Coordinates of C-alpha atoms in Angstrom, one line a residue:
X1 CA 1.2 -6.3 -32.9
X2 CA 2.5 -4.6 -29.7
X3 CA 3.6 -7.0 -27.0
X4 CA 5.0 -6.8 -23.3
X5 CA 4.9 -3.2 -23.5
X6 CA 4.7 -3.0 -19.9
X7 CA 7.9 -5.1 -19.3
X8 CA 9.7 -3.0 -22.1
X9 CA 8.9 0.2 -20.3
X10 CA 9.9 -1.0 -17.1
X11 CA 13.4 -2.2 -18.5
X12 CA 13.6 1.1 -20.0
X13 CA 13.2 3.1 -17.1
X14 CA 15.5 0.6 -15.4
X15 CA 18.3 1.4 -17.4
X16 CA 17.7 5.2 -17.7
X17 CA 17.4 5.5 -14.1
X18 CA 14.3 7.2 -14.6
X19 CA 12.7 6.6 -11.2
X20 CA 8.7 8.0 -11.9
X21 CA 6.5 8.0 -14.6
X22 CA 7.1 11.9 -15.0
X23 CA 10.8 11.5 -15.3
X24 CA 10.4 8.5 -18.1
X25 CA 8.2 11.1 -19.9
X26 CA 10.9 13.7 -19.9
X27 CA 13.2 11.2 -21.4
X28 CA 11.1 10.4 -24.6
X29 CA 10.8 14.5 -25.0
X30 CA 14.5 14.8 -24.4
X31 CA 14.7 13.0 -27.9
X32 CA 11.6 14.2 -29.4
X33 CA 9.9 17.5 -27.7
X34 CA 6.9 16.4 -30.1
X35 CA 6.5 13.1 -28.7
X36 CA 3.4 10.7 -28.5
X37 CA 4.5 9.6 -25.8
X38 CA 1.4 10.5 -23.0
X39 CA 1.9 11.2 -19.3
X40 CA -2.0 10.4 -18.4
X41 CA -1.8 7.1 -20.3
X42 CA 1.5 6.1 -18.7
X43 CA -0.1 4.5 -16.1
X44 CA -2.3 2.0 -18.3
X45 CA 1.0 1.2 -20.5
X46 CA 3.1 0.1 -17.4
X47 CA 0.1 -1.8 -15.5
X48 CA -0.2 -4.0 -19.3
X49 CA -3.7 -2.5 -19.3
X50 CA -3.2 -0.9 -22.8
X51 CA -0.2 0.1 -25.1
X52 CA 0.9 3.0 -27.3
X53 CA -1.2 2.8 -30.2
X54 CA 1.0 5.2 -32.3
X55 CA 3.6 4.2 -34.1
X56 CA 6.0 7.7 -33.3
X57 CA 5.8 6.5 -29.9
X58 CA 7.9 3.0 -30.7
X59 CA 10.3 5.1 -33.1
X60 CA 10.7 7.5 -30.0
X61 CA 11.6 4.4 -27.8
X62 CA 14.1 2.9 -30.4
X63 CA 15.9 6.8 -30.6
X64 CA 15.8 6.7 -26.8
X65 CA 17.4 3.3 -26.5
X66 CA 19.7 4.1 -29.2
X67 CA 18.9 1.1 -30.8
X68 CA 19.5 0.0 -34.7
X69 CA 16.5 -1.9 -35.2
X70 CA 13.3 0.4 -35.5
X71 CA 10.0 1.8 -33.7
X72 CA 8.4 -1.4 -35.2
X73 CA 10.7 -4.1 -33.7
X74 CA 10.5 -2.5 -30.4
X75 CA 6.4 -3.3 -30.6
X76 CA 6.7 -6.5 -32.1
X77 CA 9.7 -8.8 -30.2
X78 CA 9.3 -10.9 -27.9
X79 CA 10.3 -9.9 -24.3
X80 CA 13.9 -11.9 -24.3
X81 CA 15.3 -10.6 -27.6
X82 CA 14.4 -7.2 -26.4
X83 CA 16.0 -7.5 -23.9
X84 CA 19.5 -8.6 -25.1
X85 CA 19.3 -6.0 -28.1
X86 CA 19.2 -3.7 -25.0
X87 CA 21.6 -5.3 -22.6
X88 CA 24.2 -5.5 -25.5
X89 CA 24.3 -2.2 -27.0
X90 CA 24.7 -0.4 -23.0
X91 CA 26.9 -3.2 -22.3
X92 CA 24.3 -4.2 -19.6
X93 CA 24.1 -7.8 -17.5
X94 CA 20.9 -8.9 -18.8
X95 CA 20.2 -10.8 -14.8
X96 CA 21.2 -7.5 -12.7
X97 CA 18.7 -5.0 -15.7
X98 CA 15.8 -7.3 -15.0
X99 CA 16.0 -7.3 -11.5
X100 CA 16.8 -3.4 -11.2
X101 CA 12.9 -3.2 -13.3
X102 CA 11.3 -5.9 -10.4
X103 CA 12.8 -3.5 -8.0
X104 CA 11.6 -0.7 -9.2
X105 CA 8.1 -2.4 -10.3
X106 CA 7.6 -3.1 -6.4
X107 CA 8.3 0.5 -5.4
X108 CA 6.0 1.7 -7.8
X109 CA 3.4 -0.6 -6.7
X110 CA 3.9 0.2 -3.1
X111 CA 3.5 4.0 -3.5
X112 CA -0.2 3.0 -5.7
X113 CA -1.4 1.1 -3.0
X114 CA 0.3 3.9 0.1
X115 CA -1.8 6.5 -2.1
X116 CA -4.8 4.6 -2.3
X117 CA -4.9 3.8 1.9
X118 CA -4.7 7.3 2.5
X119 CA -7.6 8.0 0.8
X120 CA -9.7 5.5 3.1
X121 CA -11.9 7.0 5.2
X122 CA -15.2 9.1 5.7
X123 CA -16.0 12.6 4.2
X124 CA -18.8 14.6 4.6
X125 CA -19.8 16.3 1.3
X126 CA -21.3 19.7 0.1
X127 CA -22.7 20.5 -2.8
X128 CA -25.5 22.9 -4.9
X129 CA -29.0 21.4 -4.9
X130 CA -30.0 20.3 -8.3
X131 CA -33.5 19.8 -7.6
X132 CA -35.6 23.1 -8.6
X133 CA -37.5 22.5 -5.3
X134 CA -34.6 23.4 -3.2
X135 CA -32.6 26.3 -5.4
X136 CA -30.2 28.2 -3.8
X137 CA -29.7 25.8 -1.4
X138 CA -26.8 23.7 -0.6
X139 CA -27.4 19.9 0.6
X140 CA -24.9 17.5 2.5
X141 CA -24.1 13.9 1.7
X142 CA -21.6 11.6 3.1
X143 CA -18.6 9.7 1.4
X144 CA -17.1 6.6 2.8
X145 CA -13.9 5.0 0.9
X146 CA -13.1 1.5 2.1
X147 CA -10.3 -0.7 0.7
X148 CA -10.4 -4.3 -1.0
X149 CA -7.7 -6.1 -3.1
X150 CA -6.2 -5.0 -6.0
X151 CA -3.3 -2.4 -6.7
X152 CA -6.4 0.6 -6.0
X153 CA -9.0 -2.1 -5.0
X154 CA -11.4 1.1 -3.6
X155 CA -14.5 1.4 -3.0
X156 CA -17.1 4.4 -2.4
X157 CA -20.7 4.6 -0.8
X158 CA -22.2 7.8 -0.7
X159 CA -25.7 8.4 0.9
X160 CA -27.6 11.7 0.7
X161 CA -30.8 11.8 3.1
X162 CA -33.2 13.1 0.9
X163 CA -37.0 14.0 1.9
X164 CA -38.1 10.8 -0.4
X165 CA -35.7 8.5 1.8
X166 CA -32.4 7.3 1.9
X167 CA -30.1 7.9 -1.4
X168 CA -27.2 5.3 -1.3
X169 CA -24.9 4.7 -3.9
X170 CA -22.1 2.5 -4.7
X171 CA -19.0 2.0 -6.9
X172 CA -15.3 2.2 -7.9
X173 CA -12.9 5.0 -6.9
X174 CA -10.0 5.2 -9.8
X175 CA -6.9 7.2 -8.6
X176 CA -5.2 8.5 -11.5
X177 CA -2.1 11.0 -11.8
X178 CA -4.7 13.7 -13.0
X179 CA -7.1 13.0 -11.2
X180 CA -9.5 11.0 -9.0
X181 CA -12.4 9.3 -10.2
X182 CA -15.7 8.1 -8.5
X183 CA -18.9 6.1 -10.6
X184 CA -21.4 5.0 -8.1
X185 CA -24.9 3.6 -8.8
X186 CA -27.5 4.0 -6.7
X187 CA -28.2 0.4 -5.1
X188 CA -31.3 -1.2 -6.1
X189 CA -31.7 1.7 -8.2
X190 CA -31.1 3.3 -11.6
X191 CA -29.5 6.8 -10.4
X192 CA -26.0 6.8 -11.0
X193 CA -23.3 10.0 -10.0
X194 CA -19.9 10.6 -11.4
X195 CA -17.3 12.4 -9.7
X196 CA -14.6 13.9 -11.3
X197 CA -12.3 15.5 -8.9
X198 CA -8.4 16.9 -8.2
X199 CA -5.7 14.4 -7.6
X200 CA -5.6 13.9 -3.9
X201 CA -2.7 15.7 -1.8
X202 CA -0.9 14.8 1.5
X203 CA -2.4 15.3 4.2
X204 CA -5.6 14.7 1.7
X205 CA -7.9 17.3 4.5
X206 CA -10.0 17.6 1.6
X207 CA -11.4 16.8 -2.2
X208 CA -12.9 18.6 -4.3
X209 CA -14.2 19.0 -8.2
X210 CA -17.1 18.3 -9.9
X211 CA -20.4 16.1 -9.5
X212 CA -22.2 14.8 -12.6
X213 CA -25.5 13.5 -12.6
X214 CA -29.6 13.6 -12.8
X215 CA -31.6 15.6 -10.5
X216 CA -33.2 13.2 -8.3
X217 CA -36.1 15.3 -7.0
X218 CA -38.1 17.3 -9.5
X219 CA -41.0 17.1 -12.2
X220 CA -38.3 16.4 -14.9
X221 CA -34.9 14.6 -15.6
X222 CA -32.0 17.3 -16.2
X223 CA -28.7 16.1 -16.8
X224 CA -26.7 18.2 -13.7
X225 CA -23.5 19.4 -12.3
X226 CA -22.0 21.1 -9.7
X227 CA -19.2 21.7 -7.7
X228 CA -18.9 19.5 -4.6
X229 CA -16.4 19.7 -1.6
X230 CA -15.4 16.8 0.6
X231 CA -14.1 17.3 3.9
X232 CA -12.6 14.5 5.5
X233 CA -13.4 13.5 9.0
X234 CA -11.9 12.3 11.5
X235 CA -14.5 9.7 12.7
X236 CA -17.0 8.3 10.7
X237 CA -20.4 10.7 10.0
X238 CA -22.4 9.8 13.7
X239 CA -25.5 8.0 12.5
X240 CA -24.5 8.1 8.8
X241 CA -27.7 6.5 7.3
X242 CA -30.2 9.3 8.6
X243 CA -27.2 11.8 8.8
X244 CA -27.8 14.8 5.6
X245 CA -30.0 16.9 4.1
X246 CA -30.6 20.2 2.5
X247 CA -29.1 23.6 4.7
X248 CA -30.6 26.5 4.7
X249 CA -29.8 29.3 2.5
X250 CA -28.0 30.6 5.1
X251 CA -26.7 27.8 6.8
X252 CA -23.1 27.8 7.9
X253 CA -21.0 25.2 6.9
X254 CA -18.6 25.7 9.3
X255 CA -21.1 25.6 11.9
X256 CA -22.0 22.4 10.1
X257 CA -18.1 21.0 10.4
X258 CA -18.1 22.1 14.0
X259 CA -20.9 19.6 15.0
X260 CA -18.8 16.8 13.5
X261 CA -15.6 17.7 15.0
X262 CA -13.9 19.5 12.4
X263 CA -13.9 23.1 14.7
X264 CA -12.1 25.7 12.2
X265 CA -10.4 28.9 13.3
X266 CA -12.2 32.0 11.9
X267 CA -15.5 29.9 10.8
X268 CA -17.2 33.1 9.0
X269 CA -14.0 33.2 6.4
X270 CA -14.0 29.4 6.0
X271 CA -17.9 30.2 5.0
X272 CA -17.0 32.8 2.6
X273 CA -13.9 30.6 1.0
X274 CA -16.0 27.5 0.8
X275 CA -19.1 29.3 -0.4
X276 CA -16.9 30.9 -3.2
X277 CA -15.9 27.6 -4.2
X278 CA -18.9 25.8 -4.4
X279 CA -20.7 28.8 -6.1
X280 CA -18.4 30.0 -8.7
X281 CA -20.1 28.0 -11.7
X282 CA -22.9 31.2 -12.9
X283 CA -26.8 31.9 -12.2
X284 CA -28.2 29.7 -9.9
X285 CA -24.8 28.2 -9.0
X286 CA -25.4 24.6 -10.5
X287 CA -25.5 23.6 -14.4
X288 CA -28.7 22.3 -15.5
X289 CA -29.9 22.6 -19.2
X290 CA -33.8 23.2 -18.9
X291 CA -35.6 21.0 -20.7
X292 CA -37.9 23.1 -22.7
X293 CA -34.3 24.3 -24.7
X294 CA -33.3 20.4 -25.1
X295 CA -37.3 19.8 -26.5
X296 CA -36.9 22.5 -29.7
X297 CA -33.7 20.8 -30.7
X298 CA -34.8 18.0 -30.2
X299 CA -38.3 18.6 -32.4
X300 CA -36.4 20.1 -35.1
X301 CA -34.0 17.3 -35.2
X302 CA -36.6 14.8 -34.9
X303 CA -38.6 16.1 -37.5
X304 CA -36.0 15.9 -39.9
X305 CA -35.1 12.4 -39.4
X306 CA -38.5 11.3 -39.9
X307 CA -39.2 13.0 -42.8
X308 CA -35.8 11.3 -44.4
X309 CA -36.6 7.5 -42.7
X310 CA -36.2 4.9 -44.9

């Protein structure tokens, strides 16, 4: 059974001088191009919230450390024999290896939670309407990311001012090296919206990706999605709770920005650009599945198990 995985990785990258996740990465491919070894699960390995669960990836790490005992050992030891199998064949001081890796740990920590306060802040949000009552038709929400503890300890609210009332929803945000990742719930509630969007960038002006979710208002539930855009702001959205709504078909988002401080140059392009964007998913520029095509699968299916029960 795998053990201190995380401490074994960061020892590892200590005495390969490999300074990011990325370049640790590299070094398992340098001895196997092959290798099991994942970039996107990285992260979990060296936080101790999970470990490799193939055994190529151990055998990889033995190759890489040059070592003569196998994959298997590597898993298995316990942190202080691990430690001197390494620190003896590099000829290593076992004292200066292990505090090299806290060094290292503590920049690495830093830059999560420098990443994660940059994202704080308030964004006002575009996206398709989902609800067949509105098609064509894009409607504005607003996204607030506040800190707490914790190495990413975020979390999002994001309201929507809808004709039936206020829509507020709450939840994690989960930075990752592939991407950023928001689950809120609507509070006091049952809705619940996942967004699944690009990795933020410095300055971080803006987020976008995808928005997955039920259609709020309508005659039936359709699982939807749609593009969404996030433009941060400045200062927070004035009067956020009644602050949203559905534009017109024609409505200007720039326009829109303008009115909350965000004044771009050459607002008709930044309309055509953004528009693009947000409507570059096919007919009606959101993805429902109508119901009626769910219900004949759904018969068929049904019928079938029936007629086989017990």
């Amino acid at each position: 059974m795998a053990q201190h995985v995380a401490q074994k990785l960061r020892l590892t990258s200590a005495l390969l001088g490999t300074v990011t996740r990325k370049d640790l990465a590299a070094a398992f491919r340098a001895v196997n191009p092959r290798t099991a070894f994942d970039l996107g699960r990285a992260d979990k390995w060296l936080q101790g919230r999970a470990h490799p669960r193939e055994l190529s990836v151990y055998e990889d790490w033995a190759k890489l450390l040059q070592l003569e005992q196998p994959g298997v050992w590597i898993a298995e030891s316990d942190l202080p024999s691990f430690t001197a199998a390494v620190c003896a064949r590099h000829g290593m001081d076992r004292g200066a290896l292990e505090r090299l890796a806290a060094q290292q740990f503590e920049t690495s920590a830093h830059d999560d939670r420098a990443q994660s306060i940059a994202l704080i802040g308030s964004y006002a949000c575009y996206s398709r309407a989902w609800s067949p009552y509105y098609r064509g038709q894009l409607i504005k929400g607003s996204l607030s990311i506040e800190g707490g503890p914790g190495v990413h300890g975020l979390t999002a609210h994001y309201r929507e001012a809808l004709p039936t009332g206020q829509l507020v929803l709450g939840g994690p945000v989960t930075p990752a090296k592939r991407g950023l990742y928001v689950h809120v719930r609507e509070v006091g509630g049952d809705a619940q919206f996942f967004f699944s969007l690009f990795p933020q960038s410095q300055p971080g002006s803006v987020l976008g990706g995808y928005m997955c979710g039920t259609a709020i208002i309508g005659p039936e539930a359709q699982p939807s999605f749609t593009r969404i855009l996030m433009v941060r702001l400045r200062d927070p959205v004035p009067g956020a709770p009644a602050w949203g709504g559905y534009l017109l078909p024609q409505g200007s988002i720039a326009a829109d920005l303008a009115a909350l401080g965000i004044a771009i140059e050459n607002p008709e392009a930044v309309d055509r650009l953004v528009s693009r964007f947000l409507g570059a998913d096919g007919e009606g520029d959101v993805g429902q599945i109508p119901p009626a095509e769910f219900r004949a699968i759904l018969d068929r299916f049904d019928r079938h198990w029936l007629r086989h029960a017990g």
